[in-house]
mmCIF file of C-alpha atoms and ligand atoms in Angstrom:
data_model
loop_
_atom_site.group_PDB
_atom_site.id
_atom_site.type_symbol
_atom_site.label_atom_id
_atom_site.label_comp_id
_atom_site.label_asym_id
_atom_site.label_seq_id
_atom_site.Cartn_x
_atom_site.Cartn_y
_atom_site.Cartn_z
ATOM 1 C CA UNK A 494 219.300 103.019 122.424
ATOM 2 C CA UNK A 495 220.984 100.032 121.005
ATOM 3 C CA UNK A 496 219.054 97.840 118.451
ATOM 4 C CA UNK A 497 219.770 94.333 116.862
ATOM 5 C CA UNK A 498 219.686 95.565 113.329
ATOM 6 C CA UNK A 499 223.115 96.691 111.912
ATOM 7 C CA UNK A 500 221.412 98.027 108.746
ATOM 8 C CA UNK A 501 219.419 100.627 110.338
ATOM 9 C CA UNK A 502 222.432 102.823 111.053
ATOM 10 C CA UNK A 503 223.191 102.561 114.516
ATOM 11 C CA UNK A 504 221.602 103.307 117.775
ATOM 12 C CA UNK A 505 218.044 104.505 117.690
ATOM 13 C CA UNK A 506 217.325 107.930 119.063
ATOM 14 C CA UNK A 507 214.202 108.841 121.235
ATOM 15 C CA UNK A 508 213.542 112.565 121.664
ATOM 16 C CA UNK A 509 211.928 114.281 124.876
ATOM 17 C CA UNK A 510 210.567 117.732 124.097
ATOM 18 C CA UNK A 511 209.414 120.046 126.847
ATOM 19 C CA UNK A 512 205.809 121.071 126.631
ATOM 20 C CA UNK A 513 204.898 124.627 127.461
ATOM 21 C CA UNK A 514 203.219 123.296 130.829
ATOM 22 C CA UNK A 515 205.965 121.350 132.121
ATOM 23 C CA UNK A 516 204.896 118.061 130.515
ATOM 24 C CA UNK A 517 206.743 116.246 127.864
ATOM 25 C CA UNK A 518 206.165 115.069 124.274
ATOM 26 C CA UNK A 519 207.799 112.015 123.111
ATOM 27 C CA UNK A 520 209.325 111.587 119.545
ATOM 28 C CA UNK A 521 209.618 107.921 118.869
ATOM 29 C CA UNK A 522 210.266 105.184 121.412
ATOM 30 C CA UNK A 523 212.658 102.710 120.886
ATOM 31 C CA UNK A 524 212.130 99.195 120.555
ATOM 32 C CA UNK A 525 210.558 98.394 123.737
ATOM 33 C CA UNK A 526 212.826 94.976 124.396
ATOM 34 C CA UNK A 527 214.556 94.978 127.783
ATOM 35 C CA UNK A 528 217.626 96.461 126.488
ATOM 36 C CA UNK A 529 215.424 99.361 125.204
ATOM 37 C CA UNK A 530 213.490 99.722 128.498
ATOM 38 C CA UNK A 531 216.731 100.034 130.666
ATOM 39 C CA UNK A 532 217.823 102.801 128.107
ATOM 40 C CA UNK A 533 214.904 104.478 128.379
ATOM 41 C CA UNK A 534 214.743 104.431 132.053
ATOM 42 C CA UNK A 535 218.416 105.506 132.115
ATOM 43 C CA UNK A 536 217.729 108.519 129.904
ATOM 44 C CA UNK A 537 214.516 109.916 131.696
ATOM 45 C CA UNK A 538 216.967 109.745 135.188
ATOM 46 C CA UNK A 539 219.712 111.558 133.385
ATOM 47 C CA UNK A 540 217.115 114.125 132.000
ATOM 48 C CA UNK A 541 215.556 114.505 135.592
ATOM 49 C CA UNK A 542 212.243 113.888 134.371
ATOM 50 C CA UNK A 543 209.571 111.198 135.012
ATOM 51 C CA UNK A 544 207.752 108.774 132.542
ATOM 52 C CA UNK A 545 204.410 110.145 134.359
ATOM 53 C CA UNK A 546 205.563 113.608 132.560
ATOM 54 C CA UNK A 547 204.913 112.143 128.989
ATOM 55 C CA UNK A 548 201.588 113.805 127.625
ATOM 56 C CA UNK A 549 201.921 112.833 123.962
ATOM 57 C CA UNK A 550 203.980 110.394 122.192
ATOM 58 C CA UNK A 551 204.637 110.987 118.323
ATOM 59 C CA UNK A 552 205.686 108.138 116.207
ATOM 60 C CA UNK A 553 207.483 109.120 113.297
ATOM 61 C CA UNK A 554 206.805 106.170 111.084
ATOM 62 C CA UNK A 555 205.780 102.709 111.370
ATOM 63 C CA UNK A 556 209.216 100.704 112.027
ATOM 64 C CA UNK A 557 209.386 98.691 115.290
ATOM 65 C CA UNK A 558 212.679 100.347 116.348
ATOM 66 C CA UNK A 559 210.551 103.715 116.437
ATOM 67 C CA UNK A 560 207.237 102.510 117.774
ATOM 68 C CA UNK A 561 208.070 99.458 119.924
ATOM 69 C CA UNK A 562 207.525 100.695 123.303
ATOM 70 C CA UNK A 563 204.880 102.789 122.338
ATOM 71 C CA UNK A 564 202.030 100.571 123.650
ATOM 72 C CA UNK A 565 203.783 99.991 127.126
ATOM 73 C CA UNK A 566 204.209 103.841 127.199
ATOM 74 C CA UNK A 567 200.628 104.434 126.577
ATOM 75 C CA UNK A 568 199.382 102.100 129.227
ATOM 76 C CA UNK A 569 201.942 103.722 131.660
ATOM 77 C CA UNK A 570 201.146 107.217 131.124
ATOM 78 C CA UNK A 571 197.751 107.239 129.153
ATOM 79 C CA UNK A 572 199.362 109.830 126.870
ATOM 80 C CA UNK A 573 197.645 109.227 123.156
ATOM 81 C CA UNK A 574 199.947 107.901 120.658
ATOM 82 C CA UNK A 575 200.079 109.911 117.318
ATOM 83 C CA UNK A 576 201.001 108.339 113.800
ATOM 84 C CA UNK A 577 200.322 109.363 110.291
ATOM 85 C CA UNK A 578 197.415 107.599 108.657
ATOM 86 C CA UNK A 579 199.252 105.872 105.977
ATOM 87 C CA UNK A 580 201.440 104.180 108.608
ATOM 88 C CA UNK A 581 198.617 103.619 111.103
ATOM 89 C CA UNK A 582 198.269 99.726 109.895
ATOM 90 C CA UNK A 583 201.730 99.155 110.540
ATOM 91 C CA UNK A 584 201.628 99.689 114.506
ATOM 92 C CA UNK A 585 198.018 98.403 114.568
ATOM 93 C CA UNK A 586 197.899 95.336 112.847
ATOM 94 C CA UNK A 587 199.235 91.945 113.873
ATOM 95 C CA UNK A 588 202.226 90.816 111.876
ATOM 96 C CA UNK A 589 201.316 87.237 112.137
ATOM 97 C CA UNK A 590 198.496 87.922 109.875
ATOM 98 C CA UNK A 591 198.561 85.243 107.302
ATOM 99 C CA UNK A 592 197.259 87.354 104.461
ATOM 100 C CA UNK A 593 200.030 89.732 104.909
ATOM 101 C CA UNK A 594 202.740 87.228 105.086
ATOM 102 C CA UNK A 595 201.342 85.536 101.713
ATOM 103 C CA UNK A 596 201.163 88.770 99.798
ATOM 104 C CA UNK A 597 204.707 89.489 100.969
ATOM 105 C CA UNK A 598 205.725 86.024 99.665
ATOM 106 C CA UNK A 599 203.840 86.548 96.474
ATOM 107 C CA UNK A 600 205.402 89.988 95.845
ATOM 108 C CA UNK A 601 208.994 88.649 96.152
ATOM 109 C CA UNK A 602 208.347 85.581 94.014
ATOM 110 C CA UNK A 603 207.686 88.168 91.338
ATOM 111 C CA UNK A 604 210.810 90.000 91.891
ATOM 112 C CA UNK A 605 212.504 86.729 91.092
ATOM 113 C CA UNK A 606 213.511 85.618 94.531
ATOM 114 C CA UNK A 607 213.844 81.855 95.221
ATOM 115 C CA UNK A 608 211.265 80.340 97.517
ATOM 116 C CA UNK A 609 213.814 79.098 100.211
ATOM 117 C CA UNK A 610 215.485 82.766 100.547
ATOM 118 C CA UNK A 611 211.714 84.057 101.072
ATOM 119 C CA UNK A 612 211.178 81.753 103.788
ATOM 120 C CA UNK A 613 214.359 82.485 105.262
ATOM 121 C CA UNK A 614 213.721 86.247 105.376
ATOM 122 C CA UNK A 615 210.201 85.510 106.856
ATOM 123 C CA UNK A 616 211.946 83.527 109.661
ATOM 124 C CA UNK A 617 214.261 86.061 110.453
ATOM 125 C CA UNK A 618 211.900 88.981 110.601
ATOM 126 C CA UNK A 619 209.048 86.878 112.176
ATOM 127 C CA UNK A 620 210.522 86.473 115.767
ATOM 128 C CA UNK A 621 211.121 90.190 116.267
ATOM 129 C CA UNK A 622 207.987 90.946 114.692
ATOM 130 C CA UNK A 623 205.937 89.044 116.859
ATOM 131 C CA UNK A 624 207.906 90.334 120.035
ATOM 132 C CA UNK A 625 206.943 94.054 118.918
ATOM 133 C CA UNK A 626 203.605 95.076 121.075
ATOM 134 C CA UNK A 627 201.242 96.636 118.556
ATOM 135 C CA UNK A 628 198.694 99.350 119.695
ATOM 136 C CA UNK A 629 194.803 99.022 119.917
ATOM 137 C CA UNK A 630 194.354 102.578 118.824
ATOM 138 C CA UNK A 631 196.255 105.567 117.639
ATOM 139 C CA UNK A 632 195.354 109.344 116.875
ATOM 140 C CA UNK A 633 195.810 110.764 113.146
ATOM 141 C CA UNK A 634 198.898 113.044 112.955
ATOM 142 C CA UNK A 635 198.173 115.094 110.057
ATOM 143 C CA UNK A 636 200.800 116.972 107.919
ATOM 144 C CA UNK A 637 200.696 120.763 108.668
ATOM 145 C CA UNK A 638 199.614 120.286 112.286
ATOM 146 C CA UNK A 639 201.539 122.967 114.618
ATOM 147 C CA UNK A 640 202.834 121.849 117.864
ATOM 148 C CA UNK A 641 203.303 124.269 120.572
ATOM 149 C CA UNK A 642 206.229 123.231 122.673
ATOM 150 C CA UNK A 643 208.072 125.184 125.567
ATOM 151 C CA UNK A 644 210.827 126.759 123.720
ATOM 152 C CA UNK A 645 209.703 126.461 120.143
ATOM 153 C CA UNK A 646 206.863 125.688 117.633
ATOM 154 C CA UNK A 647 207.271 122.933 115.139
ATOM 155 C CA UNK A 648 205.181 121.586 112.345
ATOM 156 C CA UNK A 649 204.623 118.086 111.248
ATOM 157 C CA UNK A 650 205.753 117.403 107.564
ATOM 158 C CA UNK A 651 204.936 114.501 105.806
ATOM 159 C CA UNK A 652 207.908 113.045 104.124
ATOM 160 C CA UNK A 653 206.914 109.726 102.102
ATOM 161 C CA UNK A 654 209.645 107.302 101.268
ATOM 162 C CA UNK A 655 211.274 105.369 103.891
ATOM 163 C CA UNK A 656 207.748 104.409 104.494
ATOM 164 C CA UNK A 657 204.486 105.939 103.048
ATOM 165 C CA UNK A 658 203.493 107.612 106.392
ATOM 166 C CA UNK A 659 206.837 108.829 107.600
ATOM 167 C CA UNK A 660 206.807 112.291 109.083
ATOM 168 C CA UNK A 661 209.385 114.919 110.372
ATOM 169 C CA UNK A 662 209.069 117.748 113.167
ATOM 170 C CA UNK A 663 210.383 121.005 111.383
ATOM 171 C CA UNK A 664 210.818 123.825 114.176
ATOM 172 C CA UNK A 665 211.429 126.514 111.721
ATOM 173 C CA UNK A 666 212.503 129.412 113.831
ATOM 174 C CA UNK A 667 214.851 127.186 115.913
ATOM 175 C CA UNK A 668 216.193 126.053 112.692
ATOM 176 C CA UNK A 669 215.860 122.534 113.757
ATOM 177 C CA UNK A 670 214.583 119.547 112.018
ATOM 178 C CA UNK A 671 213.930 116.191 113.662
ATOM 179 C CA UNK A 672 214.326 114.039 110.741
ATOM 180 C CA UNK A 673 213.596 110.606 111.867
ATOM 181 C CA UNK A 674 214.852 107.959 109.128
ATOM 182 C CA UNK A 675 214.200 110.443 106.375
ATOM 183 C CA UNK A 676 217.727 111.996 106.477
ATOM 184 C CA UNK A 677 220.402 110.282 108.490
ATOM 185 C CA UNK A 678 223.963 111.456 108.987
ATOM 186 C CA UNK A 679 226.207 108.496 107.658
ATOM 187 C CA UNK A 680 223.938 106.056 105.665
ATOM 188 C CA UNK A 681 221.196 106.217 103.056
ATOM 189 C CA UNK A 682 217.921 105.753 104.628
ATOM 190 C CA UNK A 683 216.981 102.617 102.206
ATOM 191 C CA UNK A 684 213.143 103.368 101.213
ATOM 192 C CA UNK A 685 211.489 99.916 101.696
ATOM 193 C CA UNK A 686 209.231 97.918 99.749
ATOM 194 C CA UNK A 687 205.895 98.109 100.882
ATOM 195 C CA UNK A 688 203.271 95.303 100.785
ATOM 196 C CA UNK A 689 200.036 95.738 102.490
ATOM 197 C CA UNK A 690 198.017 92.638 103.731
ATOM 198 C CA UNK A 691 195.612 93.115 100.716
ATOM 199 C CA UNK A 692 198.399 94.293 98.337
ATOM 200 C CA UNK A 693 196.905 97.992 98.850
ATOM 201 C CA UNK A 694 200.194 99.860 98.752
ATOM 202 C CA UNK A 695 201.510 98.475 95.518
ATOM 203 C CA UNK A 696 201.462 101.659 93.767
ATOM 204 C CA UNK A 697 203.594 103.278 96.166
ATOM 205 C CA UNK A 698 206.974 103.925 94.805
ATOM 206 C CA UNK A 699 209.435 104.227 97.750
ATOM 207 C CA UNK A 700 212.601 106.001 96.435
ATOM 208 C CA UNK A 701 210.501 108.100 93.652
ATOM 209 C CA UNK A 702 208.745 109.275 96.720
ATOM 210 C CA UNK A 703 211.719 109.651 98.664
ATOM 211 C CA UNK A 704 213.527 111.771 96.397
ATOM 212 C CA UNK A 705 210.277 114.245 96.179
ATOM 213 C CA UNK A 706 210.256 114.458 99.818
ATOM 214 C CA UNK A 707 214.061 115.385 100.008
ATOM 215 C CA UNK A 708 213.323 118.506 97.906
ATOM 216 C CA UNK A 709 211.095 119.721 100.706
ATOM 217 C CA UNK A 710 213.819 119.097 103.382
ATOM 218 C CA UNK A 711 216.624 120.865 100.994
ATOM 219 C CA UNK A 712 214.586 124.195 100.979
ATOM 220 C CA UNK A 713 214.620 124.366 104.782
ATOM 221 C CA UNK A 714 216.877 126.575 106.744
ATOM 222 C CA UNK A 715 218.321 124.526 109.232
ATOM 223 C CA UNK A 716 221.100 124.709 111.867
ATOM 224 C CA UNK A 717 220.772 121.035 113.179
ATOM 225 C CA UNK A 718 219.426 117.858 112.031
ATOM 226 C CA UNK A 719 218.284 115.361 114.919
ATOM 227 C CA UNK A 720 218.058 112.111 113.127
ATOM 228 C CA UNK A 721 216.401 108.718 113.991
ATOM 229 C CA UNK A 722 219.867 107.007 114.163
ATOM 230 C CA UNK A 723 223.179 108.346 115.108
ATOM 231 C CA UNK A 724 224.448 111.771 116.154
ATOM 232 C CA UNK A 725 223.012 115.192 115.387
ATOM 233 C CA UNK A 726 224.517 116.878 112.458
ATOM 234 C CA UNK A 727 224.710 120.138 110.489
ATOM 235 C CA UNK A 728 224.783 120.484 106.809
ATOM 236 C CA UNK A 729 221.776 118.952 105.366
ATOM 237 C CA UNK A 730 222.081 120.033 102.073
ATOM 238 C CA UNK A 731 225.498 118.553 101.693
ATOM 239 C CA UNK A 732 224.055 115.513 103.059
ATOM 240 C CA UNK A 733 221.508 115.432 100.438
ATOM 241 C CA UNK A 734 223.874 116.285 97.737
ATOM 242 C CA UNK A 735 225.676 113.174 98.819
ATOM 243 C CA UNK A 736 222.649 111.190 98.692
ATOM 244 C CA UNK A 737 221.529 112.111 94.929
ATOM 245 C CA UNK A 738 225.203 111.320 93.724
ATOM 246 C CA UNK A 739 225.253 107.814 95.628
ATOM 247 C CA UNK A 740 221.809 106.846 94.070
ATOM 248 C CA UNK A 741 222.911 108.262 90.572
ATOM 249 C CA UNK A 742 225.957 106.064 90.656
ATOM 250 C CA UNK A 743 223.825 102.860 91.535
ATOM 251 C CA UNK A 744 221.356 103.894 88.752
ATOM 252 C CA UNK A 745 224.103 104.205 86.152
ATOM 253 C CA UNK A 746 225.139 100.637 87.313
ATOM 254 C CA UNK A 747 221.841 99.105 86.951
ATOM 255 C CA UNK A 748 221.754 100.586 83.467
ATOM 256 C CA UNK A 749 224.830 98.827 82.740
ATOM 257 C CA UNK A 750 223.829 95.867 83.963
ATOM 258 C CA UNK A 751 220.688 95.814 81.990
ATOM 259 C CA UNK A 752 222.610 96.134 78.526
ATOM 260 C CA UNK A 753 222.965 92.458 78.501
ATOM 261 C CA UNK A 754 219.325 92.010 78.475
ATOM 262 C CA UNK A 755 216.108 91.871 80.634
ATOM 263 C CA UNK A 756 216.621 90.927 84.356
ATOM 264 C CA UNK A 757 214.453 90.252 87.371
ATOM 265 C CA UNK A 758 215.186 92.640 90.263
ATOM 266 C CA UNK A 759 216.518 89.379 92.296
ATOM 267 C CA UNK A 760 219.084 88.817 89.389
ATOM 268 C CA UNK A 761 220.410 92.186 89.393
ATOM 269 C CA UNK A 762 220.494 92.291 93.228
ATOM 270 C CA UNK A 763 222.752 89.239 92.918
ATOM 271 C CA UNK A 764 225.124 90.990 90.415
ATOM 272 C CA UNK A 765 225.208 94.116 92.882
ATOM 273 C CA UNK A 766 225.519 92.613 96.104
ATOM 274 C CA UNK A 767 226.507 88.995 95.673
ATOM 275 C CA UNK A 768 224.396 85.881 96.196
ATOM 276 C CA UNK A 769 225.675 85.953 99.779
ATOM 277 C CA UNK A 770 223.471 88.922 100.744
ATOM 278 C CA UNK A 771 220.382 86.641 100.286
ATOM 279 C CA UNK A 772 220.348 87.135 104.195
ATOM 280 C CA UNK A 773 219.678 90.790 103.717
ATOM 281 C CA UNK A 774 216.987 89.982 100.706
ATOM 282 C CA UNK A 775 214.439 92.806 102.055
ATOM 283 C CA UNK A 776 217.000 95.447 102.224
ATOM 284 C CA UNK A 777 218.898 94.526 98.705
ATOM 285 C CA UNK A 778 215.558 94.036 96.821
ATOM 286 C CA UNK A 779 214.439 97.211 98.317
ATOM 287 C CA UNK A 780 217.330 99.001 97.270
ATOM 288 C CA UNK A 781 217.092 97.590 93.525
ATOM 289 C CA UNK A 782 213.348 97.874 93.263
ATOM 290 C CA UNK A 783 213.379 101.376 94.474
ATOM 291 C CA UNK A 784 216.376 102.289 91.784
ATOM 292 C CA UNK A 785 214.273 100.679 89.113
ATOM 293 C CA UNK A 786 211.324 102.476 89.649
ATOM 294 C CA UNK A 787 213.162 105.942 89.433
ATOM 295 C CA UNK A 788 214.519 104.727 86.359
ATOM 296 C CA UNK A 789 210.943 103.586 84.908
ATOM 297 C CA UNK A 790 209.527 106.889 85.962
ATOM 298 C CA UNK A 791 212.194 108.575 84.053
ATOM 299 C CA UNK A 792 211.578 106.511 80.973
ATOM 300 C CA UNK A 793 214.953 104.904 81.176
ATOM 301 C CA UNK A 794 213.776 101.249 81.754
ATOM 302 C CA UNK A 795 210.504 99.451 81.481
ATOM 303 C CA UNK A 796 209.078 96.621 83.357
ATOM 304 C CA UNK A 797 208.034 93.476 81.589
ATOM 305 C CA UNK A 798 205.087 91.786 83.364
ATOM 306 C CA UNK A 799 205.739 88.032 82.502
ATOM 307 C CA UNK A 800 203.531 85.227 83.802
ATOM 308 C CA UNK A 801 205.498 84.578 87.056
ATOM 309 C CA UNK A 802 207.979 87.270 87.328
ATOM 310 C CA UNK A 803 208.746 90.784 86.546
ATOM 311 C CA UNK A 804 211.812 91.774 84.428
ATOM 312 C CA UNK A 805 213.173 94.733 83.728
ATOM 313 C CA UNK A 806 214.331 95.993 80.416
ATOM 314 C CA UNK A 807 216.544 99.128 79.318
ATOM 315 C CA UNK A 808 214.939 101.315 76.901
ATOM 316 C CA UNK A 809 218.074 103.096 76.029
ATOM 317 C CA UNK A 810 220.486 101.495 73.641
HETATM 318 ZN ZN1 ZN B 1233 212.621 103.286 109.754
HETATM 319 ZN ZN1 ZN B 1234 215.119 103.683 112.126
#
């Protein structure tokens, strides 16, 4: 189904998997907007299945294009919605929560972003966030859980990075991975900044976690990757090698920018993406902060916590 976010990597995919008893498991739901419902209805029709056949709804992670229709689907089918505990708040919490908005604002000010750009970002995401229905309850989707389907078994694998509670489904014997947003065919799935309403996810370093999770995926023997966006693809190790090369290049660029002295993440984003990308502040700063945290993790930069902002300094001459 098409979604109104160009940066997400194209249309979002919803997967229906046959259970052994003839019912269905749904992996992700789409956005739940009118266009999404049209696509969902058409998809069920094309598959010759009914919405009422859905017995279980698995949400790969707490982004609205993946869980947006979950509430309405739950109400229509009674099927439980399963989410990893670390992403549960994203599908349960009300987005208009002022505490959460303020926490995000404070964090972006620390990154050096100007207030008008932060307010513009809030307005940009606010409308869609308010239009996305949250759930009243979810069931915990625990890593290692074995799911029995009609044609294969699959294991729930926790792959933190893109979000803290991101999961993939690995069908070992079928050599298939439902990778959601962890591994996409054509684009790098930008691990996003996490700011909880009570600043609780501050310690989560998205890109550091993402690379650790990639090692788990790399070790798998796979014929097909079925991603959250775009077409199924083969060659997961080649895709992973491409991602590593992409990020190494970006990190080299950041290191060279820091040779001129300490800079805020916002200043670095301006140098890399240009000031005109203020309209994508959340994505561009996520990308910069993620890479700075990888460099910090390996001792190549250090963060200077000043009174109002954080600056990063290169530790290598
Ligand atoms: Zn996502
Ligand atoms: Zn997505």
